[in-house]
GROMACS .gro file of C-alpha atoms in nm:
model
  225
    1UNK     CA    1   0.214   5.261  -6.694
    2UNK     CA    2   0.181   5.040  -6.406
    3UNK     CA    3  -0.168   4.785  -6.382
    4UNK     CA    4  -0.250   4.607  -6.072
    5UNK     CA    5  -0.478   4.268  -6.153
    6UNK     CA    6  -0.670   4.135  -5.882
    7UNK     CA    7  -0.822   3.811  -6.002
    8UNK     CA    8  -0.856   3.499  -5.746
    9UNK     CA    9  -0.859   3.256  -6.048
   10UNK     CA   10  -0.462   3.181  -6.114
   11UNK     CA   11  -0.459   3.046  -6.478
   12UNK     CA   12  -0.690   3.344  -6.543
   13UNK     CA   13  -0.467   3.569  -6.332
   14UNK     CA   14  -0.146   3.460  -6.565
   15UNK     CA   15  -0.284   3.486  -6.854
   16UNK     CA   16  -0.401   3.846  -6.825
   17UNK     CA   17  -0.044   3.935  -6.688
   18UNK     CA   18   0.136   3.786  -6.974
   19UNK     CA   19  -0.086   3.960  -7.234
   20UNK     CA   20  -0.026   4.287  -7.093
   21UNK     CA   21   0.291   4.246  -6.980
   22UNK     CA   22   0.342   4.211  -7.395
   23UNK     CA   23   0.233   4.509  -7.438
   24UNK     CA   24   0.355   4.847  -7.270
   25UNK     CA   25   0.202   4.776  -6.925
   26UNK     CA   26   0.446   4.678  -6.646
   27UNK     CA   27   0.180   4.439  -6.435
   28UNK     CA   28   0.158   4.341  -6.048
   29UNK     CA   29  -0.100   4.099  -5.926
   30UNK     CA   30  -0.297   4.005  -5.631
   31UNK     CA   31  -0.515   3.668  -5.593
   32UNK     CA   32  -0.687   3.776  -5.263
   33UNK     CA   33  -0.875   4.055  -5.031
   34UNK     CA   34  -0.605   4.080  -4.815
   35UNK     CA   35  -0.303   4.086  -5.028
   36UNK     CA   36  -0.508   4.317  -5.287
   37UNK     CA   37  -0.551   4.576  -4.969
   38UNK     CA   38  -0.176   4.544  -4.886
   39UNK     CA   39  -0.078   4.633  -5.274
   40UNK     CA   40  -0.294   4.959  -5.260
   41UNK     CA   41  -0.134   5.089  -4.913
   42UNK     CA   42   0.184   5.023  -5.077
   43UNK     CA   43   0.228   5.135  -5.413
   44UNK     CA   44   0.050   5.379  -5.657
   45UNK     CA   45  -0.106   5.269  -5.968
   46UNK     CA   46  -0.205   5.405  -6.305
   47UNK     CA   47  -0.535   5.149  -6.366
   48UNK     CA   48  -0.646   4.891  -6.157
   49UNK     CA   49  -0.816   4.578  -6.251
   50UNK     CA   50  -1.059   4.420  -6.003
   51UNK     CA   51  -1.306   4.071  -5.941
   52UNK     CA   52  -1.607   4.127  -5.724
   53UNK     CA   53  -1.579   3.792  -5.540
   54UNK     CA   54  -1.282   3.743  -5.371
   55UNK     CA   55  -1.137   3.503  -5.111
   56UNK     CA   56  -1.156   3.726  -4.721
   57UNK     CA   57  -1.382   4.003  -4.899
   58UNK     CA   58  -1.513   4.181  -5.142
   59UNK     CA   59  -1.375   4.406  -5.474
   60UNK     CA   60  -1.621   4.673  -5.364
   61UNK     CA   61  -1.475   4.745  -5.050
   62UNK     CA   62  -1.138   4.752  -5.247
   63UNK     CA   63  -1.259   5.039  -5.503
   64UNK     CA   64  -1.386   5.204  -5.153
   65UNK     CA   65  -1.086   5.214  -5.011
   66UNK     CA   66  -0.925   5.348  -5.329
   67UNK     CA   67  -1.189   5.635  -5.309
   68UNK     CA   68  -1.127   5.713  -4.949
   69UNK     CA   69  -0.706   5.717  -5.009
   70UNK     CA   70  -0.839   5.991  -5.335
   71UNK     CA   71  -0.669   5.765  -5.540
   72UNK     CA   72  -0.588   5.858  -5.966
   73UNK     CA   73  -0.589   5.494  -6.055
   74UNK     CA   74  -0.875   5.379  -6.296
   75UNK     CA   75  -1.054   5.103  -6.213
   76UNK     CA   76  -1.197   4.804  -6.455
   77UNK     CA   77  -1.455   4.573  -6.270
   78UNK     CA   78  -1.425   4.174  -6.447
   79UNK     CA   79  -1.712   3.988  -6.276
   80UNK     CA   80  -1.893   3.693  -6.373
   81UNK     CA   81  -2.228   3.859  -6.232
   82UNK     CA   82  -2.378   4.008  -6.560
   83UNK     CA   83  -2.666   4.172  -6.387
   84UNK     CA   84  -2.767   4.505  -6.425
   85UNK     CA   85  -2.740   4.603  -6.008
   86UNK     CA   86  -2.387   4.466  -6.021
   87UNK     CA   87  -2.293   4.676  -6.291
   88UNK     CA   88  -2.442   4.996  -6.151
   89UNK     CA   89  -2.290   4.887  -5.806
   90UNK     CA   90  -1.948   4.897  -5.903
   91UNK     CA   91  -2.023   5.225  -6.145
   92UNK     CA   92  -2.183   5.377  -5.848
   93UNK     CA   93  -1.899   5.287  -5.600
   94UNK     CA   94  -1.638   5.468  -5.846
   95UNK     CA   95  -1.535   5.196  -6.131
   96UNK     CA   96  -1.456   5.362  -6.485
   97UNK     CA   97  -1.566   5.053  -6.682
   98UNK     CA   98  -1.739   4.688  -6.568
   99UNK     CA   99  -1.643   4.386  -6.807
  100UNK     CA  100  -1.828   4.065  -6.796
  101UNK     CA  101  -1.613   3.728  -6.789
  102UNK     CA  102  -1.556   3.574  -7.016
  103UNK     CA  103  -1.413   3.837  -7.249
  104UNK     CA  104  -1.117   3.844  -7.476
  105UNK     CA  105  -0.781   3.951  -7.353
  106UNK     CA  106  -0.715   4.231  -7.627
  107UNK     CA  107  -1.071   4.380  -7.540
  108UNK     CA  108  -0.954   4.405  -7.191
  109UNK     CA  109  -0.630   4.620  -7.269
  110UNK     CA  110  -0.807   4.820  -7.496
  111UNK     CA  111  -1.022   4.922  -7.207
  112UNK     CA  112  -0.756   4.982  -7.020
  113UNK     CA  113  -0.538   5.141  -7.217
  114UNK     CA  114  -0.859   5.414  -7.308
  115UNK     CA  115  -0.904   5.489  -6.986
  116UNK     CA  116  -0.511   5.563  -6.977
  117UNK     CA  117  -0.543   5.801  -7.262
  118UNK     CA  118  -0.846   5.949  -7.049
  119UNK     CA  119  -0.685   5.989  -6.798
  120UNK     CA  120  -0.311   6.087  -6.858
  121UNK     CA  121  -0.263   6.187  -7.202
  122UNK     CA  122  -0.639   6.389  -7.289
  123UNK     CA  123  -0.739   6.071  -7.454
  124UNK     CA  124  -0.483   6.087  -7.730
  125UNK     CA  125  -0.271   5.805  -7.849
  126UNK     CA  126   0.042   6.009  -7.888
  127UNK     CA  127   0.258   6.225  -7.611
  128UNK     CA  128   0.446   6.501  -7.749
  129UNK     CA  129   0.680   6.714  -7.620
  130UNK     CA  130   0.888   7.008  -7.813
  131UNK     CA  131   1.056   6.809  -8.089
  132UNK     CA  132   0.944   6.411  -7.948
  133UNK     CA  133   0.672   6.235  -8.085
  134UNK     CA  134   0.605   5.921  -7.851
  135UNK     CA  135   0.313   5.657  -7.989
  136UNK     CA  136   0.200   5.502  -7.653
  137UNK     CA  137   0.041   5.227  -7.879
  138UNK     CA  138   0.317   5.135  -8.104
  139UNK     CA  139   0.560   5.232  -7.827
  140UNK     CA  140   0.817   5.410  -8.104
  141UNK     CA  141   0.954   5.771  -8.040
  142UNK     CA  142   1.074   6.000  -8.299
  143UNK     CA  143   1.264   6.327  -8.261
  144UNK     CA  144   1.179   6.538  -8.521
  145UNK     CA  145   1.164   6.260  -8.817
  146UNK     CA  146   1.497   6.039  -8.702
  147UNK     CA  147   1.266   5.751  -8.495
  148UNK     CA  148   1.479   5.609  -8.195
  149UNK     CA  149   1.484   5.223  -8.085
  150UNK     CA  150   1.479   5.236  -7.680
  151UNK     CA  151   1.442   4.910  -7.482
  152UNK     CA  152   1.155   4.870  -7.254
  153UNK     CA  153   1.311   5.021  -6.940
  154UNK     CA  154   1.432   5.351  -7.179
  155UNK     CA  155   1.066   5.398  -7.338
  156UNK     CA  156   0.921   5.367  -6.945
  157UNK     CA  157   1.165   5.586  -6.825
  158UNK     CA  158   1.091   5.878  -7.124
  159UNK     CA  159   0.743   5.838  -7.065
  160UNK     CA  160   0.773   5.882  -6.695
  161UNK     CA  161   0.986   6.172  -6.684
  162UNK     CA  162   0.767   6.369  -6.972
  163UNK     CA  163   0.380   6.315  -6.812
  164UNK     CA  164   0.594   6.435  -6.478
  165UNK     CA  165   0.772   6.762  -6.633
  166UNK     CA  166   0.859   7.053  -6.397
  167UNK     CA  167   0.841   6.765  -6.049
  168UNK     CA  168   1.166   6.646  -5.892
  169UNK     CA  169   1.157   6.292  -5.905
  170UNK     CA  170   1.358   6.085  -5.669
  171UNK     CA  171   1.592   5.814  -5.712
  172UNK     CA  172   1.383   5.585  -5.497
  173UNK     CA  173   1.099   5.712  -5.683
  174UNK     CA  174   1.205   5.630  -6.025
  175UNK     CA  175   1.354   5.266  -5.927
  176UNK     CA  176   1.018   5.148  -5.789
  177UNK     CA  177   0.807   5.271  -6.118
  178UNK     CA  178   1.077   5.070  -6.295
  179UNK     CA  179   1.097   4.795  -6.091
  180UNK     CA  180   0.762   4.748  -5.885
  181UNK     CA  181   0.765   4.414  -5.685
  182UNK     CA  182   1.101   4.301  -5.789
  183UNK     CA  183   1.274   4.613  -5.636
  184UNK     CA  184   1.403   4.426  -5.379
  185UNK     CA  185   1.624   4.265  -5.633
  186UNK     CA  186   1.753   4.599  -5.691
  187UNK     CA  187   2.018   4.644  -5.446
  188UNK     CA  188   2.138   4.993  -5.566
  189UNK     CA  189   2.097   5.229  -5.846
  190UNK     CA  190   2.363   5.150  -6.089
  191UNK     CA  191   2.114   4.935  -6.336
  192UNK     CA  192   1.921   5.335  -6.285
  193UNK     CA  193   2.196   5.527  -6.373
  194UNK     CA  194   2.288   5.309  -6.677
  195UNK     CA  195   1.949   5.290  -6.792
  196UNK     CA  196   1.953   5.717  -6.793
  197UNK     CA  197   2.286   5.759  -6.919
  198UNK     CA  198   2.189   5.525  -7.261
  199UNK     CA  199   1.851   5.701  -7.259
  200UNK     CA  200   2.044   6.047  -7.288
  201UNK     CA  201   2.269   5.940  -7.522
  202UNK     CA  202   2.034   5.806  -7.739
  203UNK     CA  203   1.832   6.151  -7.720
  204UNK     CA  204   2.097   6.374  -7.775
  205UNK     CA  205   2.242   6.184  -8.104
  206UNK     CA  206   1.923   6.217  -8.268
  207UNK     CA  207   1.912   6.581  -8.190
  208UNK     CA  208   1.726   6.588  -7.893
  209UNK     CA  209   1.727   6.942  -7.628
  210UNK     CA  210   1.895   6.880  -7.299
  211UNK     CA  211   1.589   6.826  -7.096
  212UNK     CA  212   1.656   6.554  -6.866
  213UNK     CA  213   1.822   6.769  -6.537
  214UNK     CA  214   2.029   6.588  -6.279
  215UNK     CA  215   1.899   6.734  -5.949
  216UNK     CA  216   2.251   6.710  -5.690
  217UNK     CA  217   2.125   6.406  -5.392
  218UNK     CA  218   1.798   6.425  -5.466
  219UNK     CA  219   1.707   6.249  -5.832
  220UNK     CA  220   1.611   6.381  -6.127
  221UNK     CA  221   1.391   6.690  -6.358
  222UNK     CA  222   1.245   6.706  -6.672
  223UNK     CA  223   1.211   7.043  -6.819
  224UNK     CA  224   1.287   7.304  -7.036
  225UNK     CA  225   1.630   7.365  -7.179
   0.00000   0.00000   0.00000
């Protein structure tokens, strides 16, 4: 699941990236208006987390732009203003949640990752499909009873394909959910096909269907065998 953290205040900024980052979340940031309102024309994202006072303009405007594209995202407010039109503000303007700084870092990926459950998985800690068990939380899969140990890119890359069943994904597609801003370090798909091919394997030794369907210059399918 990909987070974007918009946060003007850098040590706080860092420290909310690392803690999610050691969780399942793959994390971008932006420290300003501006570069906050590039990152949104840019890329999609699964939640976003947003300050109300930034440098160049406001977090409001930023959750009203996010309205106006239709995006999926959720949105977390973190605000120092604790006041009760604030709150209803940003409610009113389309946030999912409002969190008043200071808070603890595990309260604010709990929030998030609810409203990921809400939203993607019908509020349910656990994604199944056919004979897979996947525990979003725990981030271990199990086919049928033999549990599988996937690295970080493999576990993103199940989870991807499965919440997108039955769409064609591209190549291009897949690389930037892996890779986000550091795709540019990615100068072709090799590390993608490598990162498939294990993932496969993996599956199919512990029993696993044929799901995963290699669609001829375009990318990749995941659906029934």
């Amino acid at each position: 699941m990909k987070v974007l953290v918009i946060e003007d205040e850098t040590a706080l900024l860092q420290d909310i990236k690392d803690y999610l980052e050691s969780g399942s979340l793959v994390v971008e940031t932006a420290s300003d208006f501006r570069q906050a309102m590039l990152k949104i024309s840019d890329y999609e994202y699964d939640c976003i987390v947003v300050d109300i006072n930034l440098p160049h303009g406001s977090g409001f405007d930023i959750i009203k732009e996010l309205k106006a594209q239709k995006s999926k995202a959720g949105i977390i407010i973190i605000s120092a203003r604790n006041s009760l039109d604030d709150k209803l503000t940003g409610l009113n303007t389309g946030s999912d949640d409002y969190l008043v700084k200071p808070f603890h870092l595990s309260e604010l990926n709990a929030r998030i990752n609810s409203i990921l459950r809400r939203r993607f998985f019908d509020g349910n800690n656990t994604l199944v499909f056919n004979e897979i068990n996947i525990d979003l939380t725990a981030q271990t899969v199990k086919i049928n009873s033999i549990s599988l140990i996937l690295t970080r890119k493999e576990f993103d890359l199940l989870v991807y394909f499965i919440t997108n069943k039955n769409k064609v994904l591209s190549q291009a597609a897949i690389v930037e959910h892996l890779w986000q801003d550091e795709i540019e370090l990615v100068d072709s798909y090799t590390f993608l096909y490598t990162h498939i091919r294990n993932l496969r394997k993996k599956l199919q030794d512990a029993g696993c269907k044929n799901y995963l369907k290699s669609i001829y210059g375009i990318g990749y399918k995941w659906e029934e065998a």
